[in-house]
XYZ file of N, CA, C and O in Angstrom:
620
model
N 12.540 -17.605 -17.670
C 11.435 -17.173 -16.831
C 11.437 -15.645 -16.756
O 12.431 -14.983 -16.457
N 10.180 -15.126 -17.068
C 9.896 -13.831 -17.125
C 9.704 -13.213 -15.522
O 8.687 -13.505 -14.892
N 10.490 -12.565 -15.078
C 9.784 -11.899 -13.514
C 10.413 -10.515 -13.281
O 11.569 -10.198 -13.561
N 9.578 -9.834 -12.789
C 8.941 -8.152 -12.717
C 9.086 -8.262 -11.558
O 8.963 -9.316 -10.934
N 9.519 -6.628 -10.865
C 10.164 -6.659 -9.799
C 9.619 -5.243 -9.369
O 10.004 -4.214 -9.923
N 8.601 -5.260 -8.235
C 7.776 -4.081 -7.886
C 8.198 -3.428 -6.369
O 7.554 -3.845 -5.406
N 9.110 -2.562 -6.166
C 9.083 -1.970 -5.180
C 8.390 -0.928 -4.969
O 7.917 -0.218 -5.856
N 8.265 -0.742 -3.658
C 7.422 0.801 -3.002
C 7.726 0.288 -1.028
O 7.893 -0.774 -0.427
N 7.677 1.325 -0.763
C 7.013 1.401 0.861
C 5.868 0.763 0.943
O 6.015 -0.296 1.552
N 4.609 0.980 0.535
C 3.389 0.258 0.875
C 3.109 0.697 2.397
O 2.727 0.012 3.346
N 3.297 1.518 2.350
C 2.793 2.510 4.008
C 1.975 2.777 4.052
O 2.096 3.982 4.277
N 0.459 2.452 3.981
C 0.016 1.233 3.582
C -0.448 0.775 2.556
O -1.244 1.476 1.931
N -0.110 -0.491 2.080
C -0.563 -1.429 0.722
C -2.017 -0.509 0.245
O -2.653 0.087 1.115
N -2.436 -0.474 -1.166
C -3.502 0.336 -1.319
C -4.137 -0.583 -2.342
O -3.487 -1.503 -2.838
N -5.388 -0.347 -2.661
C -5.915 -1.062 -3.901
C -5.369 -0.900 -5.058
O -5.292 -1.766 -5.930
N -4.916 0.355 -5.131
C -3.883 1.034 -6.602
C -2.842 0.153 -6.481
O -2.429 -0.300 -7.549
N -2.132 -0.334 -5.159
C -1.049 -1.223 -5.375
C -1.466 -2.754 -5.891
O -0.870 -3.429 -6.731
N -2.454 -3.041 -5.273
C -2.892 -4.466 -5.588
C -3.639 -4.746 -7.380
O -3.822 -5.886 -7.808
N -3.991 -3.417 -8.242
C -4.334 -2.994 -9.021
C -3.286 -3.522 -10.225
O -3.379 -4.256 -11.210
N -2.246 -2.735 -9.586
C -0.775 -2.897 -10.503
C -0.252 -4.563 -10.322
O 0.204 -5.215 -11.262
N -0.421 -5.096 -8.904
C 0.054 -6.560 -9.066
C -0.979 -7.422 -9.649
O -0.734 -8.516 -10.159
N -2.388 -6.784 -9.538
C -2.902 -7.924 -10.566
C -2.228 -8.057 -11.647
O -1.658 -9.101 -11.965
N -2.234 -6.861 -12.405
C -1.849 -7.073 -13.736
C -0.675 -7.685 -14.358
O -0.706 -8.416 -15.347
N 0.455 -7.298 -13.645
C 1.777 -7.991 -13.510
C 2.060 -9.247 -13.093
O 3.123 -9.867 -13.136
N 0.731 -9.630 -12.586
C 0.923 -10.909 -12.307
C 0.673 -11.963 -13.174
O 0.996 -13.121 -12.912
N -0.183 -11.439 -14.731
C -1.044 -11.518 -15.741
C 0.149 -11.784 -16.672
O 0.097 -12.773 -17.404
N 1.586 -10.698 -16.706
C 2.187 -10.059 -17.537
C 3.732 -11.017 -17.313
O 4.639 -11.331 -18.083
N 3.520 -11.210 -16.172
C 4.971 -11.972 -15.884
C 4.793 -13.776 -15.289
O 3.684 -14.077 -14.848
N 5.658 -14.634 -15.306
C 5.644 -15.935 -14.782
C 5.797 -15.611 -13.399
O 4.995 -16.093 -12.599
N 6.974 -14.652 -12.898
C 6.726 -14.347 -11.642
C 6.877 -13.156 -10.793
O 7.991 -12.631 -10.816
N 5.673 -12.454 -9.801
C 6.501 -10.811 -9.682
C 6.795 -10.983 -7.966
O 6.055 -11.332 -7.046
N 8.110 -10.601 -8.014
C 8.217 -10.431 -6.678
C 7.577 -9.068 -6.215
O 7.435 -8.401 -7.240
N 7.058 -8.252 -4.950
C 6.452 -7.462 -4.396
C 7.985 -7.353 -3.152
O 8.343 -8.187 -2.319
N 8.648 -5.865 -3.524
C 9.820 -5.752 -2.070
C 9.210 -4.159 -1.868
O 8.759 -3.185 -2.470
N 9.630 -4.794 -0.302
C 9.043 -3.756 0.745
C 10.260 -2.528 0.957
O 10.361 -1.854 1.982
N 10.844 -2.447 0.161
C 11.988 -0.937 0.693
C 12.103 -0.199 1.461
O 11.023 0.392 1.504
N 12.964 0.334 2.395
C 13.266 1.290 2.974
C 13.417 2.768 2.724
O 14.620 3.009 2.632
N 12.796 3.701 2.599
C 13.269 4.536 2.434
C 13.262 5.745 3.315
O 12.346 6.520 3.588
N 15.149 5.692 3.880
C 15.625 6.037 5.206
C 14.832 7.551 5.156
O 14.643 7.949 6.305
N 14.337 8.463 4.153
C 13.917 9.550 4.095
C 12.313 9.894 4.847
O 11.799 10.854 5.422
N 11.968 8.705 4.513
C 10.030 8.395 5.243
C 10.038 7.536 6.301
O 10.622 6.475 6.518
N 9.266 8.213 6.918
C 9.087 7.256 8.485
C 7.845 6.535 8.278
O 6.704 6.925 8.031
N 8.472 5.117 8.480
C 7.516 4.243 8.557
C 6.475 4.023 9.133
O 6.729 3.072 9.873
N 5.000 4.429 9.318
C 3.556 4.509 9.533
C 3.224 2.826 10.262
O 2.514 2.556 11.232
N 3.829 2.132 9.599
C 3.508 0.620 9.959
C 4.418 -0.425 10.095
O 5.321 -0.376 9.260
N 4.484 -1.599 11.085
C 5.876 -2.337 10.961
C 5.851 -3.055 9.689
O 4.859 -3.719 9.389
N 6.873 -2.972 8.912
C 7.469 -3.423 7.390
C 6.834 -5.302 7.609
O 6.121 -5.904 6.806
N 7.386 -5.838 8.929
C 6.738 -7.225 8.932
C 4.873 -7.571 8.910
O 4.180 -8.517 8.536
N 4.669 -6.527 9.393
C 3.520 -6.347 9.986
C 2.615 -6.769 8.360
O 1.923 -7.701 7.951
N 3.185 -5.328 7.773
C 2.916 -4.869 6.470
C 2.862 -6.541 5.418
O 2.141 -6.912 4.491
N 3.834 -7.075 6.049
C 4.547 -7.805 4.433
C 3.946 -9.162 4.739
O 4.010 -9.996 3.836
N 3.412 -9.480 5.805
C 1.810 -10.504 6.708
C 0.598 -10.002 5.686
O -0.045 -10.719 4.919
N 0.519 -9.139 5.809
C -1.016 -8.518 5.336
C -0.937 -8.303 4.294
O -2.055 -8.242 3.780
N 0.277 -8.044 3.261
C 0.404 -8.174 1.525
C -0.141 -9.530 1.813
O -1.349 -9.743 1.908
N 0.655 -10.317 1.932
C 0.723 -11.796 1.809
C -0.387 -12.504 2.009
O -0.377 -13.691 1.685
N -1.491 -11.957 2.547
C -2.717 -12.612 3.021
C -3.825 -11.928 1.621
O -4.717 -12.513 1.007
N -3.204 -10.181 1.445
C -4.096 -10.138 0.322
C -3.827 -10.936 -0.923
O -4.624 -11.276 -1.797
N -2.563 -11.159 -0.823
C -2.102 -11.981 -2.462
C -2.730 -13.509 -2.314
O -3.320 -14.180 -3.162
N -2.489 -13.738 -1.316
C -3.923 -15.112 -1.430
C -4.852 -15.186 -1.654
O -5.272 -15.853 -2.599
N -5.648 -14.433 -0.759
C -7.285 -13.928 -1.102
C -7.369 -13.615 -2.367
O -8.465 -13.889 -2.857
N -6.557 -13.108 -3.122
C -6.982 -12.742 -4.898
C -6.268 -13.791 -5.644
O -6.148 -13.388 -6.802
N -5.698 -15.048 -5.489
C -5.631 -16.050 -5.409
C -4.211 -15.794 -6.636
O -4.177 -16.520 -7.629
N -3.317 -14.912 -6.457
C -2.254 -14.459 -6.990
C -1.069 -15.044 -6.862
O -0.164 -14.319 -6.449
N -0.757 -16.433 -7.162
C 0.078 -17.025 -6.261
C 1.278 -17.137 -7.421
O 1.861 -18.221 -7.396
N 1.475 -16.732 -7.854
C 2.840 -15.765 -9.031
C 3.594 -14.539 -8.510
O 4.584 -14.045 -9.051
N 2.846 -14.004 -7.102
C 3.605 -13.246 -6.507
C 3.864 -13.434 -4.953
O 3.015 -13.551 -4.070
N 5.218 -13.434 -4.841
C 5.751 -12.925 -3.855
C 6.632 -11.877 -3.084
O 7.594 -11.295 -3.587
N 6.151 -11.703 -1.715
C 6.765 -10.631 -1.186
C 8.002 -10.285 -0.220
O 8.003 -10.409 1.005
N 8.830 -9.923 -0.855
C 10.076 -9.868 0.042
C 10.851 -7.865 0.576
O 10.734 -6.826 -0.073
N 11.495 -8.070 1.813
C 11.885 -6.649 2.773
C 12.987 -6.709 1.739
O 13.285 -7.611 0.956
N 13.468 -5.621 1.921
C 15.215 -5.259 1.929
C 15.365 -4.145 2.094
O 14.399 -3.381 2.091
N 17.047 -3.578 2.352
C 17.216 -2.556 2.602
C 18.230 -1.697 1.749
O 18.736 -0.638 2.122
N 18.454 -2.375 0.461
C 19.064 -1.566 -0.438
C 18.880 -1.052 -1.681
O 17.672 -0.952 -1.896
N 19.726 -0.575 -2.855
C 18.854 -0.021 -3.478
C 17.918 -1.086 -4.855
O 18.262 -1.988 -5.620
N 16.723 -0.392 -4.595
C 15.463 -1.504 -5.736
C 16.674 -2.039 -6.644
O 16.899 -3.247 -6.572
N 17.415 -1.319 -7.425
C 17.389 -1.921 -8.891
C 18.891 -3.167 -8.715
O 19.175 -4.088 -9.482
N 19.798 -2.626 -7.098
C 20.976 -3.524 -6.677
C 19.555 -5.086 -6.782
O 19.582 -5.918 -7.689
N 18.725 -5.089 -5.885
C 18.272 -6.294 -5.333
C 17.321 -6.567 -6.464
O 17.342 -7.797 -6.490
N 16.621 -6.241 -7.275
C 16.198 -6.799 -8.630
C 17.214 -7.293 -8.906
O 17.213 -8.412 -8.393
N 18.194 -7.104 -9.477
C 19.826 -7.458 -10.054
C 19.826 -9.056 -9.123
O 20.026 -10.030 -9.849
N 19.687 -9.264 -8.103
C 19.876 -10.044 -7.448
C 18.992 -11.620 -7.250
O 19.274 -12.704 -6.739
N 17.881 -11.082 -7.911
C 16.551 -11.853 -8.091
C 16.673 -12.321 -9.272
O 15.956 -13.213 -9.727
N 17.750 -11.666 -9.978
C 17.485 -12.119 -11.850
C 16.324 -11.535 -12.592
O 15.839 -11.951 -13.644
N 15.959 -10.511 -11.882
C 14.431 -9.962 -12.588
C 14.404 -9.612 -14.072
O 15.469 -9.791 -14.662
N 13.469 -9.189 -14.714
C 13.511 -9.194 -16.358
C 13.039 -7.924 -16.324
O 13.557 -7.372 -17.295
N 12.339 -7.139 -15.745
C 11.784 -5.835 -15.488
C 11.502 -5.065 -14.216
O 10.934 -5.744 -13.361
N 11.736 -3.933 -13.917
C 11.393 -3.294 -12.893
C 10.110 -2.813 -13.294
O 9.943 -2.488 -14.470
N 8.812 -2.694 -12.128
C 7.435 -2.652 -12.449
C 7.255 -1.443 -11.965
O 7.688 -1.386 -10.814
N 6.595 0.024 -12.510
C 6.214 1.166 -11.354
C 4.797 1.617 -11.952
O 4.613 1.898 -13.136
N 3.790 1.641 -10.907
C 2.307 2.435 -10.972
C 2.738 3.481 -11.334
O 3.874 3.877 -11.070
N 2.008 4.015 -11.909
C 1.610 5.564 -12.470
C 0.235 5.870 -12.716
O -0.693 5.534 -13.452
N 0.603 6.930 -11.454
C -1.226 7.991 -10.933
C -1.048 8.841 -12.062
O -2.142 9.128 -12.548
N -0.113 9.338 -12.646
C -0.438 10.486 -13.105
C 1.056 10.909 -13.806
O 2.108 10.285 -13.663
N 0.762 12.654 -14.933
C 2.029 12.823 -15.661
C 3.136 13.115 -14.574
O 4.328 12.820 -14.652
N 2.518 13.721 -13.602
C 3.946 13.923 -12.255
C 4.858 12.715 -12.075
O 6.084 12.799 -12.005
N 4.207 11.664 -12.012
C 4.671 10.334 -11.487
C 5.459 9.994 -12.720
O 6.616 9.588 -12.617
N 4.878 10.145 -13.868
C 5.693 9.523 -15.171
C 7.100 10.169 -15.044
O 8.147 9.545 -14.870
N 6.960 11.536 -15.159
C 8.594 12.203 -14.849
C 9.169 11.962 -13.863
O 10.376 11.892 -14.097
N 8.875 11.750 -12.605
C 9.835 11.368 -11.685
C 10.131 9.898 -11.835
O 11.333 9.632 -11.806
N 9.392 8.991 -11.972
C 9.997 7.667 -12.272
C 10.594 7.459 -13.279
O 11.322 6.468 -13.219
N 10.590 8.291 -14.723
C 11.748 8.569 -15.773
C 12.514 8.697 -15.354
O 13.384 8.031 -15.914
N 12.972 9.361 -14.353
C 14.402 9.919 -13.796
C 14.722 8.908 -13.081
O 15.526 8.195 -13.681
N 14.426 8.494 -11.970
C 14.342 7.058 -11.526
C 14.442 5.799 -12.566
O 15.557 5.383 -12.254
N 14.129 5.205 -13.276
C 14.521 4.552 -14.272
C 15.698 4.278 -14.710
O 16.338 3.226 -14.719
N 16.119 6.186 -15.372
C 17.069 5.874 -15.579
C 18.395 5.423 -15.120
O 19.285 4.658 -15.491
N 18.138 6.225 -14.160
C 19.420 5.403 -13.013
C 19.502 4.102 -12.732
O 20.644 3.651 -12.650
N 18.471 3.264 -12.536
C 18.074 1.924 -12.139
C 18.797 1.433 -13.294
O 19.932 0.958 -13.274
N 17.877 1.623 -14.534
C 18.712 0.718 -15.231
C 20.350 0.864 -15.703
O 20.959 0.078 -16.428
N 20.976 2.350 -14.947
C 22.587 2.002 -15.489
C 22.868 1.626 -14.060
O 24.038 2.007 -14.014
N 22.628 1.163 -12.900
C 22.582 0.155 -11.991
C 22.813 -0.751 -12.455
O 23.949 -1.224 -12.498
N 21.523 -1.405 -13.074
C 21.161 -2.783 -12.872
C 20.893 -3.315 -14.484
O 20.461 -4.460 -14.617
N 21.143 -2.503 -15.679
C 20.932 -3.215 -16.723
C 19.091 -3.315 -16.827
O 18.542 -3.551 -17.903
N 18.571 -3.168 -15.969
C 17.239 -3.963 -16.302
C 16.307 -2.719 -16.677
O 16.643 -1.755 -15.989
N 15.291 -2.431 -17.504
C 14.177 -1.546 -17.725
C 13.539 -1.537 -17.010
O 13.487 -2.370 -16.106
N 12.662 -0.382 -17.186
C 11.569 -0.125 -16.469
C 9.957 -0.020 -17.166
O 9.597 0.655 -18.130
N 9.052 -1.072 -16.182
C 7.582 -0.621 -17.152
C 6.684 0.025 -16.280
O 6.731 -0.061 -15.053
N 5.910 0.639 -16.896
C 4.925 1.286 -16.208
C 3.675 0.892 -16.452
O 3.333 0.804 -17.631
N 2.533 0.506 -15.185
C 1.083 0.063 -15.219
C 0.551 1.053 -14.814
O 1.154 1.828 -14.071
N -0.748 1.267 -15.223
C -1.360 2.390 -14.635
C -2.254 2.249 -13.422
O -3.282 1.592 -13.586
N -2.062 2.667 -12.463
C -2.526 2.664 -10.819
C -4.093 2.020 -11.019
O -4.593 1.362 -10.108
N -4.855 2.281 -12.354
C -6.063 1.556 -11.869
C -7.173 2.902 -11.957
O -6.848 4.021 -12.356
N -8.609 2.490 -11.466
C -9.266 3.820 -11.017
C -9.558 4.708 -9.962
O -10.189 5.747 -9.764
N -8.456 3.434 -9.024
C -8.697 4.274 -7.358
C -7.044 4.713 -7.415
O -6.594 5.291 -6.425
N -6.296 4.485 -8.375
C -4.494 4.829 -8.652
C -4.527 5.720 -7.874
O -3.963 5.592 -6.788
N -5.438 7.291 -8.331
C -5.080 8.977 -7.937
C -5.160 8.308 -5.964
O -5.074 9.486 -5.618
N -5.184 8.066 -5.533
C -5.625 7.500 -3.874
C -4.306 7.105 -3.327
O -4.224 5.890 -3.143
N -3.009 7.941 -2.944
C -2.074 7.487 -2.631
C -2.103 6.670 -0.851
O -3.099 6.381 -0.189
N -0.785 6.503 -0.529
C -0.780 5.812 0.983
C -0.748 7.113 1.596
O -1.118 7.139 2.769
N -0.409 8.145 1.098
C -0.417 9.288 2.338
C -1.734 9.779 2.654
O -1.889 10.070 3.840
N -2.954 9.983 1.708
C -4.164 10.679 1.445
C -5.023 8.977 2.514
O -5.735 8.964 3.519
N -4.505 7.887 1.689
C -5.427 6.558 3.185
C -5.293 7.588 4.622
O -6.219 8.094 5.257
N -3.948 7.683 4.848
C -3.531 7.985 6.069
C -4.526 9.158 6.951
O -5.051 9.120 8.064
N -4.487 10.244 5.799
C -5.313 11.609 6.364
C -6.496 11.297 6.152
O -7.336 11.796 6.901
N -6.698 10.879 5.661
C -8.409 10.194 5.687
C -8.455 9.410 7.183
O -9.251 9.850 8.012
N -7.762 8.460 7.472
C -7.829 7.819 8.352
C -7.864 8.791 9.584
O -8.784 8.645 10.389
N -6.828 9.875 9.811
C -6.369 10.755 11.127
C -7.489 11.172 11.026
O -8.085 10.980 12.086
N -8.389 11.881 9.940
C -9.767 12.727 10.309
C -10.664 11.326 10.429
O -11.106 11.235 9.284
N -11.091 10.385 11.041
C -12.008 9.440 11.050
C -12.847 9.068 10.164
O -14.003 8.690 10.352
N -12.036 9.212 8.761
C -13.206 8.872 7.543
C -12.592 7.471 6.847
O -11.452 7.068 6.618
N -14.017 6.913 6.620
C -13.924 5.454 5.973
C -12.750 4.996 4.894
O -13.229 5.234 3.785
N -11.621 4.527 4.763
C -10.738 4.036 3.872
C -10.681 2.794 3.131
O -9.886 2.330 2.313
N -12.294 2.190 3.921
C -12.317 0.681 3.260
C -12.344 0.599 1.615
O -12.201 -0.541 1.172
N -12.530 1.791 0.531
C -12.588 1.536 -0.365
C -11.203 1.660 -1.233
O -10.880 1.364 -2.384
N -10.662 2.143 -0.301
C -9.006 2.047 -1.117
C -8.192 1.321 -0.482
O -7.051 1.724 -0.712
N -8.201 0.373 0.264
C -7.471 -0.546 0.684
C -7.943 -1.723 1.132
O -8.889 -1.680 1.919
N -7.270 -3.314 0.644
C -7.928 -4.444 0.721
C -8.510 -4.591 2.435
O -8.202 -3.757 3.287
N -9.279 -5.651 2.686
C -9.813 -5.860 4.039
C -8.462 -5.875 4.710
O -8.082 -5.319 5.741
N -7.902 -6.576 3.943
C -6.656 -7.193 5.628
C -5.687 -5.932 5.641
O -4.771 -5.945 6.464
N -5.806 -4.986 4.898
C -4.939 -4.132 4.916
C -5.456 -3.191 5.951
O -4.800 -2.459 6.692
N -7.202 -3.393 5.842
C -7.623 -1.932 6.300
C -7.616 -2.576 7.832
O -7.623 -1.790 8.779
N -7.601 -4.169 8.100
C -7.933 -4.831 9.896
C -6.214 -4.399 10.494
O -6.142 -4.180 11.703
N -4.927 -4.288 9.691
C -3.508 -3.797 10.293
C -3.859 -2.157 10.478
O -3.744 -1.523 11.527
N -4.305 -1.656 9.209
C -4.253 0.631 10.347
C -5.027 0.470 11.232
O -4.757 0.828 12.378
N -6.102 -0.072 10.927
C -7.180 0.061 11.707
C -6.626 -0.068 13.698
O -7.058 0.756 14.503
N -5.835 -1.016 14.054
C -4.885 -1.783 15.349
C -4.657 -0.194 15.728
O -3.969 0.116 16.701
């Protein structure tokens, strides 16, 4: 069994994210979606809160090859742990390609496992921080993030 293993924060889930799990979901028998910690970023939204409202969009797009799981250590330890066949990362752009090269490589002398890269899509360039400031100045975000994503910032 083929399964791809997609971490991020998802502070909040974006269409660029749901972009990349379509496709992987296309690409693999099964992708897990983990919600990571990363003790460096303060979390915008509760991680459960968050991992309700993945879970409701992965239905609605009727994606049922993926599931979503928390943890708190590092991506490529808990891929390792899942038996995954690939680690999955979006890419907005050449910035992103080099830093997740570097990232990669470490992962895989971790964990043995590679890394692939999908491309974010056409709303990709639209990160979770830019939803956010859009959101603080009162401007519309419904187009970069699914409904149920946008009914949790919205609270």
């Amino acid at each position: 069994m083929e399964i791809g293993f997609y971490a991020g924060s998802f502070d909040p889930f974006t269409n660029g994210h749901l972009y990349v799990i379509t496709q992987t979901a296309k690409l693999f028998d099964k992708v897990i979606v983990g919600i990571g910690v990363n003790p460096e970023k303060k979390r915008r939204f509760d991680r459960e809160l968050m991992q309700e409202a993945i879970e409701q969009v992965l239905a609605s797009n009727n994606l049922n090859n993926v599931t979503v799981i928390s943890y708190n250590n590092l991506s490529a330890v808990v891929a390792k742990e899942y038996h995954t066949t690939f680690l999955i990362r979006g890419i907005r752009s050449s910035e992103d390609y080099e830093y997740e090269e570097k990232v990669a490589t470490v992962n895989q002398k971790i964990s043995g496992i590679d890394t692939i890269y999908i491309r974010s899509g056409n709303l990709g360039k639209i990160s979770s921080s830019l939803v956010m400031e859009l959101l603080r100045n009162n401007q519309d975000v419904s187009e970069y993030v699914p409904k149920e994503i946008l009914e949790l910032i919205k609270k």
